[in-house]
Backbone as a chain_set.jsonl record, in Angstrom:
{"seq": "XXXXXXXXXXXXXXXXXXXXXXXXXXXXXXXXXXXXXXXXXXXXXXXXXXXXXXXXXXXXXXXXXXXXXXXXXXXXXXXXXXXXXXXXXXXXXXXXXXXXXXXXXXXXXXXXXXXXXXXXXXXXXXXXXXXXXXXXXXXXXXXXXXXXXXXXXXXXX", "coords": {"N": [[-24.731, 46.547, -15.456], [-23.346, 47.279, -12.398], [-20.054, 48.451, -11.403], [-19.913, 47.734, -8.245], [-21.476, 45.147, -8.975], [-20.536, 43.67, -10.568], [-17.963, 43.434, -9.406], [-18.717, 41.885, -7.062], [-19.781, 39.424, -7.995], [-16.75, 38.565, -9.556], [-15.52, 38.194, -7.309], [-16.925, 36.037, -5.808], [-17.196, 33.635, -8.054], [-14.442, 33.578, -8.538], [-13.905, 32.665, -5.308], [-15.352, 30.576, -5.309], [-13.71, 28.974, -7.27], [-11.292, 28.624, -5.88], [-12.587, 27.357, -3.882], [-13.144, 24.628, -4.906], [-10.529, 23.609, -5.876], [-9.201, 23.715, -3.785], [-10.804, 21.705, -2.267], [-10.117, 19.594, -3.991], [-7.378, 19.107, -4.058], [-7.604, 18.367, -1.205], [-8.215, 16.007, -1.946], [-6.802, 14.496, -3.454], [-4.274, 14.494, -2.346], [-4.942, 12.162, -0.573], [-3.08, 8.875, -0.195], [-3.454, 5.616, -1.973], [-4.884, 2.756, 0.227], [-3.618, 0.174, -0.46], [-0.629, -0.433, -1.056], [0.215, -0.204, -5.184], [2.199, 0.925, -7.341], [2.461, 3.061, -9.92], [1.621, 2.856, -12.565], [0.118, 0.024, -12.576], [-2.547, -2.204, -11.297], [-2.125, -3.954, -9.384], [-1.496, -5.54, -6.602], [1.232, -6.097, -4.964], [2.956, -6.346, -6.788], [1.846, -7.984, -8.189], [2.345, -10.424, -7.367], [1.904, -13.917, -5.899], [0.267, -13.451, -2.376], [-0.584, -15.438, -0.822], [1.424, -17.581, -1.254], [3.48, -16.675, 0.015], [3.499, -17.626, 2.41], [2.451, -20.192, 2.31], [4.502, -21.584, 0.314], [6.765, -20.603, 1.559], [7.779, -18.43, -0.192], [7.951, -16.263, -2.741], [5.488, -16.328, -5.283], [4.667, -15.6, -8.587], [1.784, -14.839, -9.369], [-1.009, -15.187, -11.156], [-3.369, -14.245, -14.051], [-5.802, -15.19, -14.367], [-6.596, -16.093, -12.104], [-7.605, -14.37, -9.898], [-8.198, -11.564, -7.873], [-10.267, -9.093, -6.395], [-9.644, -6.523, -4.291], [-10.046, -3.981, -1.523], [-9.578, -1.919, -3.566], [-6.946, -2.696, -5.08], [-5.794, -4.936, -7.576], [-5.607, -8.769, -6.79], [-3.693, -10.89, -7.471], [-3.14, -14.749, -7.949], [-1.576, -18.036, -7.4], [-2.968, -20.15, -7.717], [-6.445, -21.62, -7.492], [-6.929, -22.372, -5.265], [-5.46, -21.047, -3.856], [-6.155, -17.923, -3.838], [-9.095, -18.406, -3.139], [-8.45, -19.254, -0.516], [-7.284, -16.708, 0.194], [-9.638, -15.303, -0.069], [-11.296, -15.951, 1.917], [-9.974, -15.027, 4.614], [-8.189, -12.447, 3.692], [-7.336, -10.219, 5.867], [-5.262, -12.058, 6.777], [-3.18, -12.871, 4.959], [-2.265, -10.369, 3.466], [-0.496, -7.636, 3.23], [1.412, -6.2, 5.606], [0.541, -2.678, 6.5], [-0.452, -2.381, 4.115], [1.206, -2.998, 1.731], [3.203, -1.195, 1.287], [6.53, -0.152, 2.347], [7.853, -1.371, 5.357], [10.09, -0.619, 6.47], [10.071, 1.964, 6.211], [7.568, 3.025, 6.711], [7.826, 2.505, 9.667], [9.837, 5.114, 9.685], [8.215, 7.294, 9.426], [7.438, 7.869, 6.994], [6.451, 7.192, 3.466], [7.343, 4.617, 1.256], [7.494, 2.474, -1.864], [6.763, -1.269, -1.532], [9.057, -4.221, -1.712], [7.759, -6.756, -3.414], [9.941, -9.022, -3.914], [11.919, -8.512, -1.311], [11.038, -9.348, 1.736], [9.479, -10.426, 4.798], [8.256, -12.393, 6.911], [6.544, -12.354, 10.264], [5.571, -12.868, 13.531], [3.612, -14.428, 11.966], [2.67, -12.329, 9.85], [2.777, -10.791, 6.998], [5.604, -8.581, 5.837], [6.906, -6.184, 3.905], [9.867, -4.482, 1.759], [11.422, -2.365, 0.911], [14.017, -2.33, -0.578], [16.758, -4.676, -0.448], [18.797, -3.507, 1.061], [17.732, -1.62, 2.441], [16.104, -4.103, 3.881], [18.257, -5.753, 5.182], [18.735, -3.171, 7.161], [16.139, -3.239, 8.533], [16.259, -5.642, 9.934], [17.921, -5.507, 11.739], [16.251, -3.919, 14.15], [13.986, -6.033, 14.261], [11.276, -5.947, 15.88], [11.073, -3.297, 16.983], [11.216, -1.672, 14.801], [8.336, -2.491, 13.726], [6.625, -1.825, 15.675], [7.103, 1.137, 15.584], [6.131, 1.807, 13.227], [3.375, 0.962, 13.458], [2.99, 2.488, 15.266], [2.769, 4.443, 13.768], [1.281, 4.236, 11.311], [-1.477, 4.772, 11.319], [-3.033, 7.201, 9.357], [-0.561, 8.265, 8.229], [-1.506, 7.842, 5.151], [-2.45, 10.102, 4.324], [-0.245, 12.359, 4.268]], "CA": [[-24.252, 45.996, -14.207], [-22.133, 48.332, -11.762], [-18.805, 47.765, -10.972], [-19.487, 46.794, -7.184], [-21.751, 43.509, -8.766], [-19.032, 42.906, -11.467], [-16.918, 43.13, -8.154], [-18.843, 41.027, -6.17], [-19.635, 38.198, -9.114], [-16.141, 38.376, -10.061], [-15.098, 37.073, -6.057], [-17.738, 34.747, -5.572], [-16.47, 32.987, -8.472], [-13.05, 33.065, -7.55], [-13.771, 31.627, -3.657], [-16.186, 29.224, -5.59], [-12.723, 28.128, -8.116], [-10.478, 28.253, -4.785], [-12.691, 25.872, -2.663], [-13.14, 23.512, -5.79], [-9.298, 23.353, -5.702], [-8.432, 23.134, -1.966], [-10.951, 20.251, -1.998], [-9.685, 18.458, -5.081], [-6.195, 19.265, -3.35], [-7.587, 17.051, -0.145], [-9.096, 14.563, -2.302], [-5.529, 13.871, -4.043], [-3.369, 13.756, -1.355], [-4.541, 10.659, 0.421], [-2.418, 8.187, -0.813], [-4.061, 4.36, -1.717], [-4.187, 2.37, 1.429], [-2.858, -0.643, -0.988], [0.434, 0.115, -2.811], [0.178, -1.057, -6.811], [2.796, 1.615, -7.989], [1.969, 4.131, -10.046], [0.734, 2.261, -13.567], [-0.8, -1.014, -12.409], [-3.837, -1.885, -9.927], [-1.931, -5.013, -9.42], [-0.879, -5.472, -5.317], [2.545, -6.633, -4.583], [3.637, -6.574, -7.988], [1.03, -9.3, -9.257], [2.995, -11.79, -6.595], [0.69, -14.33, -4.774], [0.496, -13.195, -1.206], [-0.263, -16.805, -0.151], [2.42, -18.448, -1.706], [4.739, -16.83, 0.95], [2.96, -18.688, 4.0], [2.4, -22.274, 2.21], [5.401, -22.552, -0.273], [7.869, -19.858, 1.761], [9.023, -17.53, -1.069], [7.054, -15.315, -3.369], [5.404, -16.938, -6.473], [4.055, -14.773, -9.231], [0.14, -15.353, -9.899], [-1.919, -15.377, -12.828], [-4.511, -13.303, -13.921], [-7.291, -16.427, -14.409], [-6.718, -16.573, -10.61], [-7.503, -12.672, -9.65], [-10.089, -10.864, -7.07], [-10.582, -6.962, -6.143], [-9.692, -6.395, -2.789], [-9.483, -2.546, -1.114], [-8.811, -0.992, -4.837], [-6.346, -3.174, -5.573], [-6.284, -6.557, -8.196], [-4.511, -9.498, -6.23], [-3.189, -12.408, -8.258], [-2.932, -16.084, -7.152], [-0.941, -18.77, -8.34], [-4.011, -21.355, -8.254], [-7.719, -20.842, -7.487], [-6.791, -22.515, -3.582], [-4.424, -19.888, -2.593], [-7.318, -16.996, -3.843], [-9.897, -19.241, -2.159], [-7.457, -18.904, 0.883], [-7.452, -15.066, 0.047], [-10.737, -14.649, 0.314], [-11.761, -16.183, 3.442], [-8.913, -14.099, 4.987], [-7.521, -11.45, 3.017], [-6.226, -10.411, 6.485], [-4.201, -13.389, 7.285], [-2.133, -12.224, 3.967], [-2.023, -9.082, 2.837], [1.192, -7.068, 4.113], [1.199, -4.928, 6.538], [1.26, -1.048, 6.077], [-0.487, -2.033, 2.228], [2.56, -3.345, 1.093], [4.292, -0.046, 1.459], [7.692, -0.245, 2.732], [7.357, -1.614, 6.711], [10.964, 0.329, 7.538], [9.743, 3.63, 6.152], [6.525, 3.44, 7.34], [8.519, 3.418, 10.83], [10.317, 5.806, 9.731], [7.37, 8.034, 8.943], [7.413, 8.56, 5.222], [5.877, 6.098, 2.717], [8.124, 3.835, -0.131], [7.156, 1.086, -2.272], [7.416, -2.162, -0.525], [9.121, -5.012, -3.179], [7.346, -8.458, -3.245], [11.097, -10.071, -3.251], [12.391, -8.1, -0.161], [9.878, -9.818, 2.447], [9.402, -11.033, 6.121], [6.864, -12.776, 7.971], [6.806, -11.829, 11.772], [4.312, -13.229, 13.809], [2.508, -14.416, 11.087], [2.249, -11.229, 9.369], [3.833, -9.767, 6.054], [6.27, -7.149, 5.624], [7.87, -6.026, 2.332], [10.581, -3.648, 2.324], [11.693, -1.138, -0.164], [15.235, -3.03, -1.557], [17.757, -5.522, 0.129], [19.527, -2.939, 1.939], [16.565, -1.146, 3.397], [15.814, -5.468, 4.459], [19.172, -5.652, 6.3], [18.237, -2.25, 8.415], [14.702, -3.945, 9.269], [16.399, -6.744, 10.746], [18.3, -4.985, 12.623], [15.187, -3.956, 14.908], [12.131, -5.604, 13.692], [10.293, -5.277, 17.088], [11.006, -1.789, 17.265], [10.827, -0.856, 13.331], [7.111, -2.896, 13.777], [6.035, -0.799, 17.242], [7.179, 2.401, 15.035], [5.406, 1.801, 12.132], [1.961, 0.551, 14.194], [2.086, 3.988, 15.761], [2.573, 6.281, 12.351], [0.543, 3.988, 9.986], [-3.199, 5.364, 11.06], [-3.277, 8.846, 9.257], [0.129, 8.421, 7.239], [-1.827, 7.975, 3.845], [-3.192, 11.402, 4.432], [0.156, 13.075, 4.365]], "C": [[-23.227, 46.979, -13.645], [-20.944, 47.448, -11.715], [-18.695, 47.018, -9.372], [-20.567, 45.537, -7.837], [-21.399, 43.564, -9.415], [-18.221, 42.268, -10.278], [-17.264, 41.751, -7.593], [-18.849, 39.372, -7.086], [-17.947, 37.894, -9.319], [-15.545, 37.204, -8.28], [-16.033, 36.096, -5.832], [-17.066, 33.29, -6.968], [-15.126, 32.52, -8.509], [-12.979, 32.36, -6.204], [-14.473, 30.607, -4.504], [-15.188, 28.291, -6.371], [-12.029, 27.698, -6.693], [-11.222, 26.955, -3.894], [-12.732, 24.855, -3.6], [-11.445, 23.005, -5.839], [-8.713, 22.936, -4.725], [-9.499, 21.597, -2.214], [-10.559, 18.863, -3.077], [-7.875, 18.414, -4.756], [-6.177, 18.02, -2.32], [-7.689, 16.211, -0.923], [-7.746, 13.483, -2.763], [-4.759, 13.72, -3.474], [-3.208, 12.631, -0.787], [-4.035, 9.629, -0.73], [-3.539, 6.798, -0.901], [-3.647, 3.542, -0.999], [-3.588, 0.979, 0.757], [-1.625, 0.049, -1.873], [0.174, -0.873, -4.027], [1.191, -0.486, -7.608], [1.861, 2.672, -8.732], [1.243, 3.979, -11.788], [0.478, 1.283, -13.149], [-1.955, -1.006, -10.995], [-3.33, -2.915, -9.367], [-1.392, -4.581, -7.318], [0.295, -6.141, -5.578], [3.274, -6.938, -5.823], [2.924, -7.831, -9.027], [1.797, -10.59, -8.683], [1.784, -12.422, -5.93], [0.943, -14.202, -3.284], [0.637, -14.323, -0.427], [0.67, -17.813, -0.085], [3.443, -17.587, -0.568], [4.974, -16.95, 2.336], [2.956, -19.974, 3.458], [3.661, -22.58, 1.512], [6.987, -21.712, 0.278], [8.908, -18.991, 0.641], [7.883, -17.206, -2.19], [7.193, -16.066, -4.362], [4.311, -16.134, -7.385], [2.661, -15.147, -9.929], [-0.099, -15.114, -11.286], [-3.266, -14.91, -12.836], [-5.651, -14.033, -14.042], [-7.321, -16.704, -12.741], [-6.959, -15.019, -9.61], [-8.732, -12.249, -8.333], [-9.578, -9.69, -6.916], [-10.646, -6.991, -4.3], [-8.99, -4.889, -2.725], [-9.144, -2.051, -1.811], [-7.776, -1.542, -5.261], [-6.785, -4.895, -6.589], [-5.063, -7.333, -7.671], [-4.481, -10.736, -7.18], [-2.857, -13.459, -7.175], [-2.452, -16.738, -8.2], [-1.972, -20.579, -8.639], [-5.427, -20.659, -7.597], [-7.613, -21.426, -5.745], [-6.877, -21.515, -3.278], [-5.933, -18.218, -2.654], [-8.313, -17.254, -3.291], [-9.417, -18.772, -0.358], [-7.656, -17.282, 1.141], [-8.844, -14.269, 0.67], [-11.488, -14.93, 1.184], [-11.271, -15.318, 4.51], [-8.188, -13.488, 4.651], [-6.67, -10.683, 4.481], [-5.032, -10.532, 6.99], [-3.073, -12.721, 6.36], [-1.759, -11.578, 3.462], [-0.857, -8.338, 3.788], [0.602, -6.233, 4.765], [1.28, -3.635, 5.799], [0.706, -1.43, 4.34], [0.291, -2.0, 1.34], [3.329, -1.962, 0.699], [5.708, -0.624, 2.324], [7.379, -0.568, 4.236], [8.127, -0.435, 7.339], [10.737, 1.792, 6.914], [8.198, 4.239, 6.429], [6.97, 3.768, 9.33], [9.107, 3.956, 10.934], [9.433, 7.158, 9.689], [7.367, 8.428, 7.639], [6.917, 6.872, 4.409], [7.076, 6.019, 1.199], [7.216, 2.76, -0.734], [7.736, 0.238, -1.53], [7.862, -3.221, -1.894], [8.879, -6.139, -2.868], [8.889, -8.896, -2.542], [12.023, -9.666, -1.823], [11.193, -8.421, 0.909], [10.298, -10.227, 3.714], [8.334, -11.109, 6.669], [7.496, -13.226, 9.281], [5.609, -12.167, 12.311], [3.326, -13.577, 12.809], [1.887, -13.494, 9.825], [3.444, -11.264, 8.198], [4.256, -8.873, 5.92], [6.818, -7.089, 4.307], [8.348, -4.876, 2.633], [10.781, -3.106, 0.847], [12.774, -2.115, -1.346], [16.219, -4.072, -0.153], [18.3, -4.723, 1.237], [18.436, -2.559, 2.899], [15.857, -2.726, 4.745], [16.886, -5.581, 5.411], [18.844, -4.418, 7.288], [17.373, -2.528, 8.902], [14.953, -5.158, 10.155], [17.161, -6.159, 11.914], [17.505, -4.34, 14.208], [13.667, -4.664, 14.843], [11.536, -5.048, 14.51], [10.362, -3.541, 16.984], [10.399, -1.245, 16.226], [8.683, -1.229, 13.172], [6.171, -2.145, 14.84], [5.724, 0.632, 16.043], [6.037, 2.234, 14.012], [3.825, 1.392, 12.519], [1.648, 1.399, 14.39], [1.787, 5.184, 14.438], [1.438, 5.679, 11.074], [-0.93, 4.447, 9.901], [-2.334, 6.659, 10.722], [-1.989, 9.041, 8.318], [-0.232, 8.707, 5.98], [-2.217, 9.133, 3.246], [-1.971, 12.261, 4.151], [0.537, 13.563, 3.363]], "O": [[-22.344, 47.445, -14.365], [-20.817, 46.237, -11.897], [-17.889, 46.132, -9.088], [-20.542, 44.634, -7.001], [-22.535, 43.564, -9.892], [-17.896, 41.089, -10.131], [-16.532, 40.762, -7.577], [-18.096, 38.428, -6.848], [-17.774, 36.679, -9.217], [-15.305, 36.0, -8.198], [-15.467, 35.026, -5.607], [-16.594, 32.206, -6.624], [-14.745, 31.349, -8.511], [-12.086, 31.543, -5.98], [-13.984, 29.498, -4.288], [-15.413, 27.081, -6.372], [-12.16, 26.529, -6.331], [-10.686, 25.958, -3.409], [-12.245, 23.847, -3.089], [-11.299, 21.783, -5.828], [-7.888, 22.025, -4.655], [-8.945, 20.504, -2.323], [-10.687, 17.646, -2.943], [-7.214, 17.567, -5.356], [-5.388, 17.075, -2.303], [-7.037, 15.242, -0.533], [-7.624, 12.273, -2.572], [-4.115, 12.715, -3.773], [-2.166, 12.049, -0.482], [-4.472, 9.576, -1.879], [-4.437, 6.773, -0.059], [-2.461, 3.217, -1.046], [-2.863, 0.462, 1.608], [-1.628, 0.74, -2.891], [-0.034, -2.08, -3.898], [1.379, -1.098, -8.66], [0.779, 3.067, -8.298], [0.471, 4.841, -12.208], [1.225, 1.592, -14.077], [-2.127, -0.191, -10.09], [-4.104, -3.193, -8.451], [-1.026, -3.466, -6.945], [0.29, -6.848, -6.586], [4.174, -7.778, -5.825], [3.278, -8.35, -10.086], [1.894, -11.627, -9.339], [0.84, -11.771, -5.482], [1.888, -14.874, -2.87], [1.518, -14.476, 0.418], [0.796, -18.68, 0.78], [4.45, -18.273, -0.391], [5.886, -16.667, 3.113], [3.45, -20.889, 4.116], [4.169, -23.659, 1.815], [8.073, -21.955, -0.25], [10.133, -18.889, 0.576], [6.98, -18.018, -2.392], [8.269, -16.562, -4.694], [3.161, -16.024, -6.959], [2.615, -15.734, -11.01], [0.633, -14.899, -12.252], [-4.117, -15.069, -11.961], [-6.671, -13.397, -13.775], [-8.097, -17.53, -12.261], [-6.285, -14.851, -8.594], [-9.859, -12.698, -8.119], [-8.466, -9.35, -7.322], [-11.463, -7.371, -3.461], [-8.0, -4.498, -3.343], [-8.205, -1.341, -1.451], [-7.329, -0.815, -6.148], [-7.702, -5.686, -6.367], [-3.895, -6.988, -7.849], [-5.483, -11.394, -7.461], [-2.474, -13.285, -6.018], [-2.594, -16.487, -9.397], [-1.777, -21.58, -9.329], [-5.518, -19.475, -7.27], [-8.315, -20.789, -4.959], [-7.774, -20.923, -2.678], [-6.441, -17.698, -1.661], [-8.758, -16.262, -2.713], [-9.976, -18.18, 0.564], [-8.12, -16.787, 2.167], [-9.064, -13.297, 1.392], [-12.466, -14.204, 1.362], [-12.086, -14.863, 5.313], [-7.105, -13.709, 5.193], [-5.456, -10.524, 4.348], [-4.155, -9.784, 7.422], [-2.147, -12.098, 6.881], [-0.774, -11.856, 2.779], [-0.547, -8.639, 4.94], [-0.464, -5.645, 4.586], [1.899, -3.465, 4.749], [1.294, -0.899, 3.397], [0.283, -1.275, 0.345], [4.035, -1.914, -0.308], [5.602, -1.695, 2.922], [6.391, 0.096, 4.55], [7.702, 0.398, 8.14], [11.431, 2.711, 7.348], [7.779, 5.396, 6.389], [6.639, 4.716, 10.042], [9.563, 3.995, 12.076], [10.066, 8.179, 9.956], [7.257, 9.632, 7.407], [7.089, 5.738, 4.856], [7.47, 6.906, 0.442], [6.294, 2.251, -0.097], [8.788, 0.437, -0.923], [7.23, -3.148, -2.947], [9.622, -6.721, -2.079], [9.143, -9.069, -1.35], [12.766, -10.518, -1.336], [10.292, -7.583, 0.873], [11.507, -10.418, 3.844], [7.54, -10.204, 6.924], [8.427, -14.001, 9.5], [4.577, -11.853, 11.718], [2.229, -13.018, 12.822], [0.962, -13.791, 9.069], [4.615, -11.615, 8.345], [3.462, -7.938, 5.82], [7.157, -8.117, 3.722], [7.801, -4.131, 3.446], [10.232, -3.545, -0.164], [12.492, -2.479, -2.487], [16.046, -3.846, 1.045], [18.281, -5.224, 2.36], [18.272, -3.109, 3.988], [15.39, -2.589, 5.876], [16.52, -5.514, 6.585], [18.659, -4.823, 8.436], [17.408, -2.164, 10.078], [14.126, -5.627, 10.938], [16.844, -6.485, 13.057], [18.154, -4.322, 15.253], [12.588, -4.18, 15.184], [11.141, -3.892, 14.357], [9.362, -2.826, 16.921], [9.394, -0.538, 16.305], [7.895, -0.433, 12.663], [4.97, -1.984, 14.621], [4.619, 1.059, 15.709], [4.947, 2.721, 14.311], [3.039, 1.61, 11.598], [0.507, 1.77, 14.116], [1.067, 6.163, 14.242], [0.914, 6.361, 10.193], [-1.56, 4.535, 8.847], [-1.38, 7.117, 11.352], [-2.137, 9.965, 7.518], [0.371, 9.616, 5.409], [-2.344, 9.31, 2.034], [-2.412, 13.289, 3.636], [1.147, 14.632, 3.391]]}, "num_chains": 1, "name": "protein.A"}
């Protein structure tokens, strides 16, 4: 074999490692459009989403009460509220994929925490920690506008 097809073999395999990399590069960036953290598949921390429209305050489900929604596993605290779930997953699932609401209008993505919560129009928000919850009140309308416009295409960044 000469040295220019050593040459040429040797770059073809190199652009052929480089694009296997740039695209396993894209593939890992997009973030999951549900947050679960970073060991469980669980959404919202394994809280029932419904329980904080019918009983007003987050109640932690049970895995005999479970379904698969968008890559995530959602817990319920009876087979209703998952019943409820799955007619309208929707109706209850947080906004922004239970990511943080005020750092999704901030542009950057946080965990959102089950017990830091607000329902706005009907809708769920979860916020990062307590404090980050006092700055969200401080605008919702606005922090909710912001975060409407940055949340297509955020997961990508």
């Amino acid at each position: 074999m000469t040295y220019a097809a050593v040459s040429r073999a040797v770059s073809a395999l190199f652009a052929s490692l480089l694009g296997l990399a740039v695209f396993a590069g894209a593939a890992a960036a997009a973030k999951p459009e549900i947050y679960t953290g970073r060991f469980s598949s669980q959404a919202v921390q394994g809280y029932d989403v419904v329980s904080y429209f019918t009983d007003g305050a987050p109640v932690k489900g049970d895995k005999a009460f479970s379904t698969e929604y968008k890559g995530a596993t959602w817990l319920f605290s009876s087979a209703a509220n998952r019943d409820a779930f799955l007619e309208n997953p929707d109706q209850y699932a947080p906004q922004y994929g239970g990511y943080c609401a005020w750092a999704i209008a901030q542009g950057s993505l946080a965990k959102g925490d089950a017990r830091h919560w607000s329902i706005v129009d009907g809708k769920l928000y979860l916020n990062f920690n307590k404090k980050v919850k006092a700055d969200w009140e401080k605008d919702i309308p606005g922090f909710i506008a912001a975060a409407d416009a940055n949340w297509p295409g955020i997961l990508d960044q």
